[in-house]
XYZ file of C-alpha atoms in Angstrom:
340
model
C -160.931 155.864 156.261
C -159.659 152.576 155.774
C -159.336 152.139 159.600
C -160.610 153.538 162.819
C -158.728 155.949 164.634
C -158.851 155.490 168.014
C -156.296 158.295 169.270
C -154.923 161.194 168.111
C -151.430 161.189 166.984
C -148.649 163.269 169.008
C -145.727 164.995 167.290
C -142.582 166.305 168.593
C -142.059 169.881 167.431
C -138.503 169.599 168.746
C -137.869 166.782 165.875
C -139.592 169.082 162.933
C -136.541 170.178 161.800
C -132.622 169.490 160.843
C -129.705 171.442 162.029
C -129.660 173.881 158.900
C -133.551 174.390 159.251
C -134.955 172.081 156.859
C -138.090 169.819 157.519
C -137.324 166.230 158.450
C -138.887 163.742 156.082
C -139.928 161.699 159.279
C -141.784 164.900 160.643
C -143.443 165.843 157.546
C -144.422 162.030 156.766
C -146.321 162.154 160.221
C -147.638 165.402 159.735
C -149.209 164.759 156.591
C -150.410 161.497 157.874
C -152.418 163.214 161.058
C -153.580 166.405 159.017
C -155.117 163.848 156.384
C -156.430 160.956 158.044
C -157.436 162.424 161.290
C -157.298 166.144 160.916
C -156.232 166.215 164.803
C -152.859 165.862 166.359
C -151.013 167.075 169.847
C -147.664 168.758 169.680
C -145.131 168.756 172.338
C -141.836 170.588 173.345
C -142.646 173.549 170.885
C -141.025 176.286 172.604
C -142.920 177.517 175.605
C -140.876 179.618 178.528
C -140.561 177.772 181.803
C -143.713 178.170 183.525
C -145.567 180.058 180.958
C -148.357 177.273 180.496
C -149.128 177.250 184.114
C -149.119 180.860 184.347
C -151.350 181.590 181.517
C -153.709 178.995 182.860
C -153.923 180.295 186.512
C -154.441 183.760 185.205
C -157.253 182.753 183.005
C -158.752 180.995 186.489
C -158.134 184.257 188.046
C -160.355 186.325 185.739
C -163.026 183.911 185.918
C -162.987 184.279 189.807
C -163.510 188.075 189.487
C -167.189 189.207 190.450
C -169.478 189.128 187.512
C -169.692 192.790 187.571
C -166.206 193.200 186.933
C -166.425 190.688 183.996
C -169.272 192.254 182.391
C -167.167 195.415 182.062
C -166.095 193.796 178.954
C -169.076 192.711 177.788
C -168.766 191.670 174.349
C -172.116 193.434 173.118
C -170.506 196.738 172.979
C -167.652 195.530 170.545
C -168.472 195.352 166.600
C -165.629 192.790 166.246
C -166.696 190.498 169.356
C -164.418 191.088 171.494
C -164.274 190.890 175.091
C -166.425 189.015 177.691
C -169.179 186.433 176.622
C -171.587 185.622 179.425
C -172.208 181.827 180.600
C -174.462 180.275 178.086
C -174.733 183.197 175.419
C -172.476 181.579 173.090
C -174.498 179.129 170.606
C -173.433 176.381 168.730
C -175.820 174.513 166.443
C -178.893 176.355 167.950
C -177.877 175.625 171.340
C -176.197 177.277 174.217
C -172.802 176.288 175.275
C -171.756 175.890 179.081
C -169.113 178.262 178.855
C -167.981 181.894 178.922
C -164.741 183.608 177.776
C -163.101 186.274 176.267
C -162.396 186.794 172.707
C -159.376 188.844 171.657
C -157.223 189.518 168.502
C -154.796 191.934 166.887
C -155.482 195.200 168.790
C -155.735 197.732 165.580
C -157.568 200.781 165.233
C -161.103 200.317 163.409
C -161.494 200.944 159.952
C -162.935 204.183 159.321
C -164.633 203.496 155.959
C -165.425 199.781 155.211
C -166.954 199.101 151.307
C -170.435 198.346 151.013
C -170.250 194.360 150.665
C -167.187 193.898 152.780
C -168.841 194.038 156.299
C -166.151 191.617 157.393
C -163.541 194.282 157.386
C -165.414 195.926 160.445
C -163.884 193.031 162.302
C -160.644 194.736 162.829
C -160.593 196.677 166.050
C -159.730 196.961 169.697
C -159.781 194.316 172.567
C -161.281 194.602 175.831
C -159.087 193.824 178.907
C -160.020 194.367 182.477
C -158.153 197.430 183.897
C -157.794 196.038 187.798
C -156.381 192.792 186.237
C -153.742 193.762 183.897
C -151.726 190.322 184.090
C -154.325 188.836 181.764
C -153.596 191.114 179.020
C -149.648 190.579 179.514
C -149.828 187.049 179.544
C -152.532 186.427 176.735
C -150.834 188.618 174.320
C -147.412 186.963 175.082
C -148.931 183.653 174.325
C -150.539 184.908 171.279
C -147.136 186.031 170.019
C -145.808 182.375 170.644
C -148.712 180.870 168.841
C -148.437 182.887 165.813
C -145.058 181.773 165.398
C -145.931 178.315 165.887
C -149.027 178.609 163.661
C -146.900 179.499 160.923
C -144.318 176.811 161.076
C -146.917 174.233 161.381
C -148.765 175.618 158.134
C -145.212 175.769 156.279
C -144.901 172.114 157.295
C -148.232 171.504 155.985
C -147.481 173.105 152.695
C -144.421 170.825 152.571
C -146.206 167.849 152.864
C -148.786 168.772 150.286
C -145.837 169.088 147.835
C -145.875 172.923 148.113
C -143.197 175.265 148.865
C -143.106 176.038 152.485
C -143.961 179.668 151.904
C -147.158 178.830 149.750
C -149.441 180.685 152.143
C -147.310 183.283 153.097
C -149.126 186.224 151.554
C -152.409 185.911 152.757
C -150.844 186.552 156.285
C -148.525 189.343 155.488
C -149.400 192.715 157.099
C -152.391 191.929 159.115
C -153.360 188.564 159.770
C -156.392 188.213 161.538
C -155.797 185.612 164.183
C -158.013 185.034 167.227
C -157.651 183.733 170.699
C -160.451 182.947 173.226
C -159.993 182.367 177.131
C -162.425 179.925 178.210
C -164.230 178.998 181.085
C -166.420 175.453 181.339
C -168.707 174.963 183.638
C -171.137 172.049 184.362
C -174.981 172.166 185.550
C -175.231 176.038 185.328
C -177.011 176.390 181.972
C -179.732 174.136 181.834
C -180.727 174.335 178.137
C -177.105 173.460 177.269
C -177.504 170.170 178.868
C -173.939 168.283 178.671
C -173.031 170.717 175.888
C -169.714 172.389 176.516
C -169.582 173.082 173.127
C -171.568 171.598 170.471
C -170.030 169.877 167.362
C -168.721 172.262 164.894
C -165.531 172.906 162.610
C -162.978 175.997 162.803
C -163.276 178.812 159.985
C -159.713 179.496 159.517
C -156.305 177.785 158.734
C -154.654 176.158 161.759
C -155.910 176.042 165.363
C -153.719 175.590 168.382
C -155.848 174.820 172.093
C -153.945 174.474 175.521
C -156.459 172.686 177.754
C -156.195 171.751 180.944
C -156.371 168.169 182.674
C -160.038 167.738 182.935
C -160.595 166.706 179.460
C -163.624 167.008 177.707
C -162.501 167.381 173.997
C -163.944 164.969 171.390
C -163.313 164.954 167.667
C -164.762 162.829 164.744
C -162.517 162.393 161.819
C -164.058 162.145 158.155
C -165.985 159.276 157.354
C -165.716 157.721 161.145
C -169.089 157.679 163.229
C -167.009 156.803 166.564
C -165.727 159.831 168.277
C -162.119 159.983 169.770
C -161.326 161.302 172.989
C -158.305 163.927 173.219
C -156.790 162.858 176.439
C -155.329 165.853 177.787
C -151.044 165.836 177.769
C -149.648 168.236 180.593
C -148.297 171.505 178.218
C -149.178 170.161 174.937
C -151.105 171.960 172.141
C -153.929 170.218 170.506
C -153.907 171.136 166.408
C -156.654 171.023 164.453
C -157.150 172.513 160.918
C -159.804 174.745 159.588
C -162.458 175.318 156.752
C -159.879 177.404 154.574
C -157.384 174.182 154.223
C -160.220 172.628 153.475
C -161.517 174.883 150.742
C -158.186 174.758 149.539
C -157.380 171.258 149.154
C -160.772 170.050 147.803
C -161.238 168.303 151.179
C -157.606 166.469 151.237
C -157.133 168.154 154.343
C -160.405 168.327 156.528
C -162.073 170.819 158.833
C -162.819 167.780 161.342
C -165.612 167.982 163.515
C -165.242 168.245 167.175
C -167.067 168.870 170.581
C -166.419 169.519 174.184
C -168.518 168.198 177.014
C -169.357 169.860 180.090
C -167.426 168.905 183.014
C -169.218 167.853 186.011
C -171.209 170.363 188.383
C -168.598 171.711 190.527
C -165.653 171.150 188.304
C -163.983 173.840 186.208
C -162.425 173.267 183.037
C -160.164 176.031 181.572
C -158.864 176.077 177.596
C -157.018 178.609 175.706
C -157.393 178.100 172.045
C -155.654 180.371 169.535
C -156.702 180.430 165.600
C -153.788 181.269 163.367
C -155.903 183.252 160.322
C -154.799 185.084 157.182
C -155.804 188.688 156.663
C -159.815 189.624 156.569
C -159.459 190.149 153.136
C -157.738 187.082 151.929
C -159.388 185.057 149.369
C -157.902 181.228 149.085
C -157.907 179.734 145.506
C -157.653 175.822 145.533
C -153.977 174.631 145.576
C -152.478 172.455 142.602
C -151.924 169.564 144.473
C -149.799 166.521 143.056
C -151.722 163.833 141.485
C -151.189 161.388 144.087
C -152.623 163.433 146.886
C -155.260 165.072 144.551
C -156.728 161.770 143.911
C -157.693 161.206 147.906
C -159.349 164.866 148.000
C -162.692 164.035 149.361
C -164.518 167.173 147.905
C -165.277 169.919 150.393
C -167.738 168.804 153.141
C -170.610 171.685 152.751
C -173.495 171.846 155.139
C -176.262 173.748 153.082
C -176.889 175.335 156.124
C -173.172 176.621 157.056
C -171.355 176.665 153.681
C -167.944 177.112 153.499
C -166.767 180.283 151.738
C -163.311 181.037 150.136
C -163.099 184.651 151.560
C -161.749 184.310 154.922
C -163.500 187.301 156.332
C -166.808 186.540 154.880
C -166.338 183.159 156.449
C -165.321 183.987 159.890
C -167.952 186.870 160.240
C -170.629 184.276 159.113
C -169.409 182.111 161.988
C -169.343 184.933 164.270
C -172.992 186.217 163.827
C -174.717 182.834 164.145
C -172.497 181.989 167.362
C -173.149 185.384 169.158
C -177.040 186.472 167.856
C -177.189 189.000 170.685
C -173.854 191.034 169.823
C -174.913 190.612 165.640
C -178.348 192.016 166.330
C -176.704 194.876 167.534
C -173.874 195.717 165.025
C -175.010 193.671 162.212
C -178.665 193.740 162.150
C -178.647 193.087 158.320
C -177.034 189.726 158.562
C -178.569 188.516 162.226
C -181.619 185.948 161.975
């Protein structure tokens, strides 16, 4: 990078398209700059209904106030899909416990009856776990997922245009059964001694486009490619924080980067809530290298592979690798051949 970034860009999604539906040149230019040079940006005016954001955050907070025994009825150790409730401090990032508890959910589908040998990632298709005594959680979370699916697809279309590709270039890997993922996360400080101040450790995301709703507590930091300094992502009420995943880094040979980010745990006694959503393709999708225009290909930085965590072009294999590392207890139960 030629200059050090000290903040992430903010894009107004209401300016993305003209009256006839075409993307505006100014929006595409801003999107390409943010995606290439930072890998993170915030989006406003994306079409949430009045009161939808606050209802979601309030409902998520209400779940985590339920007694622990009720939360544990959704224990993710019972799920081969890593769905349901993860206990405080039991998700691992870079070998260290995170100061968070959460619910993971995705498209609610029947598990596959027959999974071919060598494709264990297909077992990630399955059912969600929701609290029977708190039905509003499923309602508001799945309504949010429907909105995020539309926004994720729209932003991915804009990214394609910014890369000189047809806006539907990546449409096929998402057709039929996209394997999006959602999380409802509660960060706490001071209750997981082995975590220290790690809310979630530094990492990159697995898929294509991540859309994060965060409350006003703060703590998210990002580190753009080639930059030693971390950028604090200051909360904007109701805005979405957007970042790109490893599939886009692999597909563009590093022109787009899966930017490293982390969350600092809040102070003791302070609750932080966030709702990340990962717009991701079918589990069987394999993503090849895209044909970038020469001027963009010249700026591609190569894939930033970590020898201990290689990026894979198979989405399902890439995401299963991540789940196994992050949830070792669940992995040992359901994927003993993959667990360490």
